[in-house]
Amino acid sequence: MRAIRVGAALAVGGALLAASTACSSGGSKGGTDTPGKAAGAGQSSPAAGGGPASSAAASPSASTAVVDIEPKDGTQGAALDALKVGVNGGKLTQVSVTDKSGAAVQGSISADGASWVPAAGLSVADSYQVKAQATDANGVSTTASSAFTTLTPSRTSRSQDNIVTGTTYGVGMIVSVDFGMPIKNKKAAEAGITFEASDGSPVKGHWMGDNRLDLRPQNFWKPGTTVKVHFRLKNVEVSPGVYGNSDRDESFTIGRSQVSVVDAGKHTMTVTTDGQPTQTIPISSGSDEHPTYNGTMVIEAREGTAHMTSASVPGLKPGEYDLQVPHSLRLTDSGTYVHGNNWSSHDTFGSENVSHGCIGLEDAPGDQGGPDTPAAKFYASSLVGDVVKVVNSKGGAVAADNGLSGWNMDWGTW
């Protein structure tokens, strides 16, 4: 019995030794146990799983992608075209940009994922937040951000135009914009003014010098057309260091067509409404000494009774005058009008040209003229934007920049 117990103990001990050898780390080539190298001592093989060594092997490394944002974080007074996002060693996956109101700035990531650019320039005196994300070739992501402000212009230009929103104009209406100063970046300024015509007519601009831009379609507007004008000049650098001062929308409607042809040789004005001649009015135009301009002009203002004086005509002697002239419709900046004439005899109209360059229609005495005279009727039927074309005058051609006379330029030149 005692021998049996000893053998059993030896058997158990051998089993324990074998078990201990099987679970050793194998640090000794001879398979001998090495103290402190058992599995429970924190030196497990990768097959054991779950230990610190396997956790370290699964931890991702830092991304090799490097995102670059311009302007840098904290930049003040950035240029409006300065925003761009790029990445080295990876591809952009997401870019978000918001202004100070929280509105998103639209933009797009390039096809190769290397860059992002906004769809349009930024706004002046605004602040922006940029957040960008990219991944490297192993799919490891990284992020970057920037907050900056844009410049506040020290100088601005005006953009005064001749449109009153909601008004109905004649078919010859030209939109004229006065910037009040010489404009250097003319293409940028012109691109900041766009048109929407209900009939789809394209509108093009022509610079009348450095300060003024006139805009019109190729042909007269179609009656009934509605026109929207969008000014987006606030963020446009119209000259070095000078920005536009306004973002606004205006609109107007084109009324019936009225085109009047003045034949200075025949002393008549034929009025055509919506394509049909409606009346022929006896007139008196400019004398041989002061002939009326030839060419297509446009009524640019309804002035009612206008004060006209020869003081505005240098060297006019004899023939000085200082008059209150009724039913005055301005055609040029230099002072050509269609107006009532209540100082010449009835026989003058239709037979003589006696004015200082204007087109006179018979009117009644008094500063206001009469209510039922040829001048009064024509005035009442006329809109700003109506066309008045003069032919057979002894005068020269009206300049395109004298009033709204741009219709005298062909479309190719315009």
CSV table of C-alpha atoms in Angstrom, one decimal:
chain,number,residue,atom,x,y,z
A,1,MET,CA,0.0,0.0,0.0
A,2,ARG,CA,2.8,2.4,0.9
A,3,ALA,CA,4.6,1.7,-2.4
A,4,ILE,CA,1.5,2.3,-4.4
A,5,ARG,CA,1.0,5.7,-2.8
A,6,VAL,CA,4.6,6.7,-3.6
A,7,GLY,CA,4.2,5.7,-7.2
A,8,ALA,CA,1.0,7.6,-7.5
A,9,ALA,CA,2.7,10.7,-6.1
A,10,LEU,CA,5.5,10.3,-8.6
A,11,ALA,CA,3.0,10.0,-11.4
A,12,VAL,CA,1.2,13.1,-10.3
A,13,GLY,CA,4.5,15.0,-10.1
A,14,GLY,CA,5.4,13.8,-13.6
A,15,ALA,CA,2.1,15.1,-14.9
A,16,LEU,CA,2.7,18.4,-13.2
A,17,LEU,CA,6.1,18.6,-14.7
A,18,ALA,CA,4.9,17.8,-18.1
A,19,ALA,CA,2.1,20.3,-17.8
A,20,SER,CA,4.6,22.9,-16.7
A,21,THR,CA,6.9,22.2,-19.6
A,22,ALA,CA,4.0,22.4,-22.1
A,23,CYS,CA,3.0,25.8,-20.9
A,24,SER,CA,6.4,27.3,-20.7
A,25,SER,CA,7.5,30.2,-23.0
A,26,GLY,CA,10.0,28.0,-24.7
A,27,GLY,CA,12.7,30.5,-23.9
A,28,SER,CA,15.2,27.7,-23.5
A,29,LYS,CA,16.1,25.6,-26.5
A,30,GLY,CA,16.4,22.6,-24.3
A,31,GLY,CA,12.9,23.0,-23.1
A,32,THR,CA,13.9,23.6,-19.6
A,33,ASP,CA,11.7,25.9,-17.5
A,34,THR,CA,12.9,29.3,-16.9
A,35,PRO,CA,11.5,31.0,-13.8
A,36,GLY,CA,9.2,34.0,-14.6
A,37,LYS,CA,8.6,33.0,-18.2
A,38,ALA,CA,5.3,31.2,-17.7
A,39,ALA,CA,2.2,32.3,-19.6
A,40,GLY,CA,0.8,34.0,-16.6
A,41,ALA,CA,3.9,36.2,-16.4
A,42,GLY,CA,2.8,38.4,-19.3
A,43,GLN,CA,4.9,36.9,-22.1
A,44,SER,CA,2.2,35.1,-24.0
A,45,SER,CA,2.7,34.3,-27.7
A,46,PRO,CA,0.5,36.0,-30.3
A,47,ALA,CA,-1.6,32.8,-30.5
A,48,ALA,CA,-2.6,33.3,-26.9
A,49,GLY,CA,-4.6,36.4,-27.7
A,50,GLY,CA,-6.0,39.2,-25.6
A,51,GLY,CA,-2.8,40.2,-23.9
A,52,PRO,CA,-1.0,43.6,-24.0
A,53,ALA,CA,1.3,42.6,-26.9
A,54,SER,CA,-1.7,41.8,-29.1
A,55,SER,CA,-3.4,45.1,-28.2
A,56,ALA,CA,-0.3,47.1,-29.2
A,57,ALA,CA,-0.1,45.3,-32.5
A,58,ALA,CA,-3.7,46.2,-33.4
A,59,SER,CA,-3.4,50.0,-32.5
A,60,PRO,CA,-3.5,52.2,-35.7
A,61,SER,CA,-0.5,54.4,-36.5
A,62,ALA,CA,-0.8,58.2,-37.1
A,63,SER,CA,-2.0,59.2,-40.6
A,64,THR,CA,0.7,60.2,-43.0
A,65,ALA,CA,-1.8,62.6,-44.7
A,66,VAL,CA,-1.1,66.3,-44.0
A,67,VAL,CA,-3.9,68.8,-44.6
A,68,ASP,CA,-3.0,72.4,-45.4
A,69,ILE,CA,-5.6,75.2,-45.1
A,70,GLU,CA,-5.1,78.7,-46.4
A,71,PRO,CA,-5.6,81.2,-44.9
A,72,LYS,CA,-4.0,80.0,-41.7
A,73,ASP,CA,-5.9,79.8,-38.4
A,74,GLY,CA,-6.1,83.3,-36.9
A,75,THR,CA,-5.5,85.2,-40.1
A,76,GLN,CA,-7.2,88.7,-40.3
A,77,GLY,CA,-8.0,90.7,-43.4
A,78,ALA,CA,-7.6,87.8,-45.8
A,79,ALA,CA,-8.1,88.4,-49.5
A,80,LEU,CA,-11.4,87.2,-50.9
A,81,ASP,CA,-9.7,84.6,-53.2
A,82,ALA,CA,-7.4,83.3,-50.5
A,83,LEU,CA,-9.4,80.2,-49.4
A,84,LYS,CA,-8.0,76.8,-50.5
A,85,VAL,CA,-7.5,73.4,-48.9
A,86,GLY,CA,-4.9,70.9,-50.0
A,87,VAL,CA,-3.4,67.6,-48.8
A,88,ASN,CA,-0.1,65.9,-49.1
A,89,GLY,CA,0.2,62.1,-48.7
A,90,GLY,CA,-3.5,61.4,-49.0
A,91,LYS,CA,-6.9,62.4,-50.3
A,92,LEU,CA,-9.5,64.9,-48.9
A,93,THR,CA,-12.7,63.2,-47.9
A,94,GLN,CA,-14.7,66.1,-46.5
A,95,VAL,CA,-14.4,69.9,-46.3
A,96,SER,CA,-16.9,72.2,-44.7
A,97,VAL,CA,-16.8,76.0,-44.6
A,98,THR,CA,-19.3,78.3,-42.9
A,99,ASP,CA,-19.5,82.1,-42.6
A,100,LYS,CA,-20.3,84.1,-39.5
A,101,SER,CA,-24.0,83.5,-39.9
A,102,GLY,CA,-23.5,79.7,-40.2
A,103,ALA,CA,-24.3,79.6,-43.9
A,104,ALA,CA,-22.3,77.0,-45.8
A,105,VAL,CA,-19.8,78.1,-48.5
A,106,GLN,CA,-20.2,75.9,-51.5
A,107,GLY,CA,-17.1,74.3,-53.0
A,108,SER,CA,-15.8,71.0,-54.5
A,109,ILE,CA,-13.0,68.5,-54.0
A,110,SER,CA,-10.9,67.9,-57.1
A,111,ALA,CA,-11.2,64.5,-58.9
A,112,ASP,CA,-7.8,63.4,-57.5
A,113,GLY,CA,-8.8,64.4,-54.0
A,114,ALA,CA,-5.8,66.6,-53.6
A,115,SER,CA,-7.5,70.0,-53.2
A,116,TRP,CA,-10.8,71.8,-52.5
A,117,VAL,CA,-11.7,75.3,-53.8
A,118,PRO,CA,-14.8,77.4,-53.2
A,119,ALA,CA,-17.3,77.9,-56.0
A,120,ALA,CA,-17.0,81.7,-55.7
A,121,GLY,CA,-15.1,84.3,-53.8
A,122,LEU,CA,-15.7,85.1,-50.2
A,123,SER,CA,-17.4,88.1,-48.7
A,124,VAL,CA,-15.8,91.2,-47.4
A,125,ALA,CA,-15.8,91.9,-43.6
A,126,ASP,CA,-16.8,88.3,-42.8
A,127,SER,CA,-15.5,85.5,-40.7
A,128,TYR,CA,-15.1,81.8,-41.7
A,129,GLN,CA,-14.7,78.4,-40.1
A,130,VAL,CA,-13.0,75.7,-42.1
A,131,LYS,CA,-12.9,72.0,-41.2
A,132,ALA,CA,-11.2,69.4,-43.4
A,133,GLN,CA,-10.7,65.6,-43.2
A,134,ALA,CA,-8.3,63.4,-45.3
A,135,THR,CA,-7.1,59.8,-45.3
A,136,ASP,CA,-3.8,58.3,-46.3
A,137,ALA,CA,-3.1,55.3,-48.4
A,138,ASN,CA,-3.9,53.0,-45.5
A,139,GLY,CA,-7.2,54.6,-44.8
A,140,VAL,CA,-6.0,56.3,-41.7
A,141,SER,CA,-7.8,59.7,-41.3
A,142,THR,CA,-6.6,63.1,-40.0
A,143,THR,CA,-8.4,66.4,-39.6
A,144,ALA,CA,-7.4,70.1,-39.6
A,145,SER,CA,-9.3,73.4,-39.1
A,146,SER,CA,-8.8,77.1,-39.5
A,147,ALA,CA,-10.7,80.3,-38.5
A,148,PHE,CA,-10.1,83.6,-40.2
A,149,THR,CA,-11.6,86.9,-41.2
A,150,THR,CA,-11.7,88.7,-44.6
A,151,LEU,CA,-10.7,92.2,-45.4
A,152,THR,CA,-12.8,95.3,-44.8
A,153,PRO,CA,-12.6,97.7,-47.8
A,154,SER,CA,-11.1,101.1,-47.0
A,155,ARG,CA,-12.7,102.5,-50.2
A,156,THR,CA,-15.9,101.7,-52.2
A,157,SER,CA,-17.4,102.9,-55.4
A,158,ARG,CA,-21.0,103.7,-56.0
A,159,SER,CA,-23.2,101.9,-58.6
A,160,GLN,CA,-26.0,104.4,-59.3
A,161,ASP,CA,-28.4,103.3,-62.1
A,162,ASN,CA,-31.4,104.8,-63.9
A,163,ILE,CA,-33.9,102.0,-63.0
A,164,VAL,CA,-36.8,102.4,-60.5
A,165,THR,CA,-38.0,99.0,-59.5
A,166,GLY,CA,-41.6,98.3,-60.6
A,167,THR,CA,-41.6,100.9,-63.4
A,168,THR,CA,-42.7,100.3,-66.9
A,169,TYR,CA,-40.3,101.5,-69.6
A,170,GLY,CA,-40.3,101.7,-73.4
A,171,VAL,CA,-38.7,99.2,-75.7
A,172,GLY,CA,-35.6,101.3,-76.1
A,173,MET,CA,-34.7,101.4,-72.5
A,174,ILE,CA,-31.0,101.1,-71.7
A,175,VAL,CA,-29.8,100.4,-68.2
A,176,SER,CA,-27.0,102.9,-67.4
A,177,VAL,CA,-24.8,102.5,-64.3
A,178,ASP,CA,-22.6,105.3,-63.0
A,179,PHE,CA,-19.7,104.2,-60.8
A,180,GLY,CA,-18.7,107.7,-59.8
A,181,MET,CA,-15.0,107.0,-60.4
A,182,PRO,CA,-12.7,105.4,-63.0
A,183,ILE,CA,-13.1,101.6,-63.0
A,184,LYS,CA,-9.9,99.6,-63.7
A,185,ASN,CA,-11.3,96.0,-63.4
A,186,LYS,CA,-14.0,96.6,-66.0
A,187,LYS,CA,-14.6,92.9,-66.7
A,188,ALA,CA,-15.1,92.1,-63.1
A,189,ALA,CA,-17.4,95.0,-62.5
A,190,GLU,CA,-19.5,94.1,-65.6
A,191,ALA,CA,-19.7,90.4,-64.5
A,192,GLY,CA,-21.1,91.6,-61.2
A,193,ILE,CA,-24.3,92.9,-63.0
A,194,THR,CA,-26.5,90.2,-64.5
A,195,PHE,CA,-29.9,90.2,-66.2
A,196,GLU,CA,-32.9,87.9,-66.4
A,197,ALA,CA,-35.3,88.7,-69.2
A,198,SER,CA,-38.6,86.8,-69.3
A,199,ASP,CA,-38.1,86.2,-73.1
A,200,GLY,CA,-34.6,85.0,-72.6
A,201,SER,CA,-33.0,87.9,-74.4
A,202,PRO,CA,-29.2,88.2,-73.6
A,203,VAL,CA,-28.0,91.5,-72.4
A,204,LYS,CA,-24.5,92.9,-73.0
A,205,GLY,CA,-22.7,95.9,-71.6
A,206,HIS,CA,-20.6,98.6,-73.2
A,207,TRP,CA,-18.3,101.0,-71.3
A,208,MET,CA,-18.9,104.7,-72.1
A,209,GLY,CA,-15.6,105.8,-70.8
A,210,ASP,CA,-14.2,104.6,-67.4
A,211,ASN,CA,-17.0,105.6,-65.1
A,212,ARG,CA,-20.2,104.5,-66.9
A,213,LEU,CA,-21.5,101.1,-68.1
A,214,ASP,CA,-24.6,100.9,-70.4
A,215,LEU,CA,-26.4,97.6,-70.8
A,216,ARG,CA,-29.0,96.5,-73.4
A,217,PRO,CA,-30.2,93.6,-75.6
A,218,GLN,CA,-29.2,93.2,-79.2
A,219,ASN,CA,-32.5,94.6,-80.5
A,220,PHE,CA,-35.3,96.7,-78.8
A,221,TRP,CA,-37.0,94.9,-76.0
A,222,LYS,CA,-40.2,93.0,-76.8
A,223,PRO,CA,-43.3,94.5,-75.3
A,224,GLY,CA,-44.4,92.9,-72.1
A,225,THR,CA,-41.0,91.6,-71.2
A,226,THR,CA,-40.2,91.5,-67.5
A,227,VAL,CA,-36.5,92.2,-66.6
A,228,LYS,CA,-34.6,91.5,-63.4
A,229,VAL,CA,-31.3,93.1,-62.8
A,230,HIS,CA,-29.0,91.5,-60.2
A,231,PHE,CA,-26.2,93.7,-58.8
A,232,ARG,CA,-23.5,91.7,-57.0
A,233,LEU,CA,-20.7,94.2,-56.6
A,234,LYS,CA,-20.1,94.4,-52.8
A,235,ASN,CA,-17.3,91.8,-53.0
A,236,VAL,CA,-15.9,92.8,-56.4
A,237,GLU,CA,-12.6,94.7,-56.5
A,238,VAL,CA,-13.5,97.2,-59.2
A,239,SER,CA,-10.2,99.0,-59.0
A,240,PRO,CA,-7.1,98.3,-56.9
A,241,GLY,CA,-8.1,98.5,-53.3
A,242,VAL,CA,-11.6,99.7,-54.2
A,243,TYR,CA,-14.7,97.5,-53.9
A,244,GLY,CA,-18.3,97.8,-55.1
A,245,ASN,CA,-20.7,99.0,-52.4
A,246,SER,CA,-23.9,97.2,-53.2
A,247,ASP,CA,-25.6,93.8,-53.6
A,248,ARG,CA,-29.2,94.4,-54.7
A,249,ASP,CA,-31.9,93.3,-57.1
A,250,GLU,CA,-34.1,95.5,-59.3
A,251,SER,CA,-36.8,94.8,-61.8
A,252,PHE,CA,-38.9,96.5,-64.5
A,253,THR,CA,-41.4,95.8,-67.2
A,254,ILE,CA,-41.4,96.8,-70.9
A,255,GLY,CA,-44.7,98.3,-72.0
A,256,ARG,CA,-46.1,98.7,-75.4
A,257,SER,CA,-43.8,99.6,-78.3
A,258,GLN,CA,-43.7,103.3,-79.3
A,259,VAL,CA,-41.2,104.4,-81.9
A,260,SER,CA,-41.3,107.9,-83.3
A,261,VAL,CA,-39.5,109.0,-86.5
A,262,VAL,CA,-38.7,112.7,-86.9
A,263,ASP,CA,-38.1,113.7,-90.5
A,264,ALA,CA,-36.4,117.1,-90.2
A,265,GLY,CA,-36.6,117.7,-93.9
A,266,LYS,CA,-40.4,117.1,-94.0
A,267,HIS,CA,-40.9,118.8,-90.5
A,268,THR,CA,-43.0,115.8,-89.3
A,269,MET,CA,-42.9,113.1,-86.6
A,270,THR,CA,-44.6,109.8,-87.4
A,271,VAL,CA,-45.5,107.8,-84.3
A,272,THR,CA,-45.7,104.0,-84.6
A,273,THR,CA,-47.4,102.1,-81.8
A,274,ASP,CA,-47.0,98.3,-81.6
A,275,GLY,CA,-45.9,98.2,-85.2
A,276,GLN,CA,-48.8,100.4,-86.5
A,277,PRO,CA,-48.4,104.1,-87.5
A,278,THR,CA,-50.9,105.9,-85.3
A,279,GLN,CA,-50.3,109.6,-86.1
A,280,THR,CA,-48.2,112.1,-87.9
A,281,ILE,CA,-47.4,115.3,-86.0
A,282,PRO,CA,-46.2,118.6,-87.5
A,283,ILE,CA,-43.0,119.6,-85.8
A,284,SER,CA,-40.2,122.2,-85.9
A,285,SER,CA,-36.7,120.9,-85.4
A,286,GLY,CA,-33.3,122.5,-85.2
A,287,SER,CA,-32.4,125.4,-87.5
A,288,ASP,CA,-29.6,125.3,-90.0
A,289,GLU,CA,-27.4,127.1,-87.5
A,290,HIS,CA,-28.3,124.7,-84.7
A,291,PRO,CA,-29.5,121.5,-86.3
A,292,THR,CA,-30.9,118.5,-84.4
A,293,TYR,CA,-28.8,115.4,-84.1
A,294,ASN,CA,-29.5,112.5,-86.5
A,295,GLY,CA,-29.8,109.1,-85.1
A,296,THR,CA,-31.7,106.9,-82.6
A,297,MET,CA,-32.3,108.5,-79.2
A,298,VAL,CA,-34.3,107.4,-76.2
A,299,ILE,CA,-36.5,109.4,-73.9
A,300,GLU,CA,-34.4,109.4,-70.7
A,301,ALA,CA,-36.6,111.6,-68.5
A,302,ARG,CA,-40.1,113.1,-68.4
A,303,GLU,CA,-39.4,116.6,-67.0
A,304,GLY,CA,-42.8,118.3,-67.3
A,305,THR,CA,-42.1,122.0,-67.4
A,306,ALA,CA,-38.3,122.5,-67.8
A,307,HIS,CA,-36.3,125.6,-67.3
A,308,MET,CA,-34.2,126.1,-70.5
A,309,THR,CA,-31.7,128.8,-71.0
A,310,SER,CA,-29.2,129.7,-73.6
A,311,ALA,CA,-26.6,130.1,-70.9
A,312,SER,CA,-26.0,126.4,-71.3
A,313,VAL,CA,-25.1,126.9,-75.0
A,314,PRO,CA,-21.7,128.6,-75.2
A,315,GLY,CA,-21.4,131.4,-77.7
A,316,LEU,CA,-25.1,131.6,-78.5
A,317,LYS,CA,-25.5,135.2,-79.8
A,318,PRO,CA,-27.8,136.5,-80.9
A,319,GLY,CA,-30.8,134.3,-80.0
A,320,GLU,CA,-30.4,134.2,-76.2
A,321,TYR,CA,-33.4,132.7,-74.3
A,322,ASP,CA,-34.6,131.9,-70.8
A,323,LEU,CA,-37.9,130.0,-70.9
A,324,GLN,CA,-40.2,127.7,-68.9
A,325,VAL,CA,-40.8,125.0,-71.5
A,326,PRO,CA,-43.9,122.7,-71.1
A,327,HIS,CA,-44.2,119.0,-71.8
A,328,SER,CA,-40.5,118.4,-71.9
A,329,LEU,CA,-39.1,114.9,-72.7
A,330,ARG,CA,-35.3,114.8,-72.5
A,331,LEU,CA,-33.4,112.9,-75.2
A,332,THR,CA,-29.8,113.7,-74.6
A,333,ASP,CA,-27.6,114.7,-71.7
A,334,SER,CA,-26.5,117.7,-73.8
A,335,GLY,CA,-30.0,119.1,-73.9
A,336,THR,CA,-31.9,117.7,-76.8
A,337,TYR,CA,-35.7,117.5,-76.1
A,338,VAL,CA,-39.0,116.8,-77.6
A,339,HIS,CA,-41.1,119.5,-76.0
A,340,GLY,CA,-44.0,121.9,-76.3
A,341,ASN,CA,-43.4,125.1,-78.2
A,342,ASN,CA,-45.8,127.9,-77.2
A,343,TRP,CA,-44.0,130.9,-78.5
A,344,SER,CA,-43.9,130.1,-82.3
A,345,SER,CA,-46.8,130.7,-84.6
A,346,HIS,CA,-49.1,127.9,-85.7
A,347,ASP,CA,-47.8,128.0,-89.2
A,348,THR,CA,-44.2,127.2,-88.1
A,349,PHE,CA,-45.0,123.6,-87.3
A,350,GLY,CA,-44.8,121.4,-90.4
A,351,SER,CA,-43.0,124.1,-92.4
A,352,GLU,CA,-39.9,125.5,-90.6
A,353,ASN,CA,-37.0,124.4,-88.4
A,354,VAL,CA,-36.4,127.2,-85.9
A,355,SER,CA,-35.2,125.6,-82.7
A,356,HIS,CA,-31.8,125.4,-81.1
A,357,GLY,CA,-31.6,121.6,-81.7
A,358,CYS,CA,-34.8,120.4,-80.0
A,359,ILE,CA,-37.9,119.0,-81.6
A,360,GLY,CA,-40.8,121.3,-80.9
A,361,LEU,CA,-44.5,120.4,-80.9
A,362,GLU,CA,-47.3,123.0,-80.9
A,363,ASP,CA,-48.5,123.9,-77.4
A,364,ALA,CA,-50.7,126.5,-75.7
A,365,PRO,CA,-49.5,129.6,-73.8
A,366,GLY,CA,-48.4,129.3,-70.2
A,367,ASP,CA,-45.7,127.5,-68.3
A,368,GLN,CA,-47.7,124.3,-68.2
A,369,GLY,CA,-48.9,124.5,-71.8
A,370,GLY,CA,-52.3,123.2,-72.8
A,371,PRO,CA,-54.1,120.0,-71.8
A,372,ASP,CA,-55.2,119.0,-75.3
A,373,THR,CA,-52.4,120.2,-77.6
A,374,PRO,CA,-50.1,118.0,-79.8
A,375,ALA,CA,-47.4,118.4,-77.3
A,376,ALA,CA,-49.6,117.5,-74.4
A,377,LYS,CA,-51.0,114.4,-76.1
A,378,PHE,CA,-47.5,113.2,-77.1
A,379,TYR,CA,-46.2,113.8,-73.6
A,380,ALA,CA,-49.1,111.8,-72.1
A,381,SER,CA,-48.5,108.9,-74.4
A,382,SER,CA,-44.8,108.7,-73.8
A,383,LEU,CA,-42.7,106.5,-71.5
A,384,VAL,CA,-39.1,106.8,-70.4
A,385,GLY,CA,-37.4,104.3,-72.8
A,386,ASP,CA,-39.5,105.2,-75.8
A,387,VAL,CA,-37.5,105.6,-79.1
A,388,VAL,CA,-37.2,108.8,-81.1
A,389,LYS,CA,-35.3,108.5,-84.3
A,390,VAL,CA,-34.2,111.6,-86.3
A,391,VAL,CA,-33.5,111.5,-90.0
A,392,ASN,CA,-32.7,114.1,-92.7
A,393,SER,CA,-31.3,116.7,-90.3
A,394,LYS,CA,-28.4,118.8,-91.3
A,395,GLY,CA,-26.8,118.0,-88.0
A,396,GLY,CA,-24.3,115.3,-87.3
A,397,ALA,CA,-24.9,111.9,-85.7
A,398,VAL,CA,-25.7,111.7,-82.0
A,399,ALA,CA,-22.9,110.2,-79.9
A,400,ALA,CA,-23.6,106.8,-78.3
A,401,ASP,CA,-22.8,108.2,-74.8
A,402,ASN,CA,-25.0,111.3,-75.2
A,403,GLY,CA,-28.1,110.1,-73.3
A,404,LEU,CA,-29.3,106.6,-73.9
A,405,SER,CA,-28.1,106.6,-77.5
A,406,GLY,CA,-26.3,103.3,-77.5
A,407,TRP,CA,-28.7,101.9,-80.2
A,408,ASN,CA,-26.6,103.7,-82.7
A,409,MET,CA,-23.8,101.2,-82.2
A,410,ASP,CA,-24.1,97.8,-83.9
A,411,TRP,CA,-24.1,94.7,-81.7
A,412,GLY,CA,-20.7,93.6,-82.8
A,413,THR,CA,-19.2,96.9,-81.7
A,414,TRP,CA,-21.3,97.0,-78.5
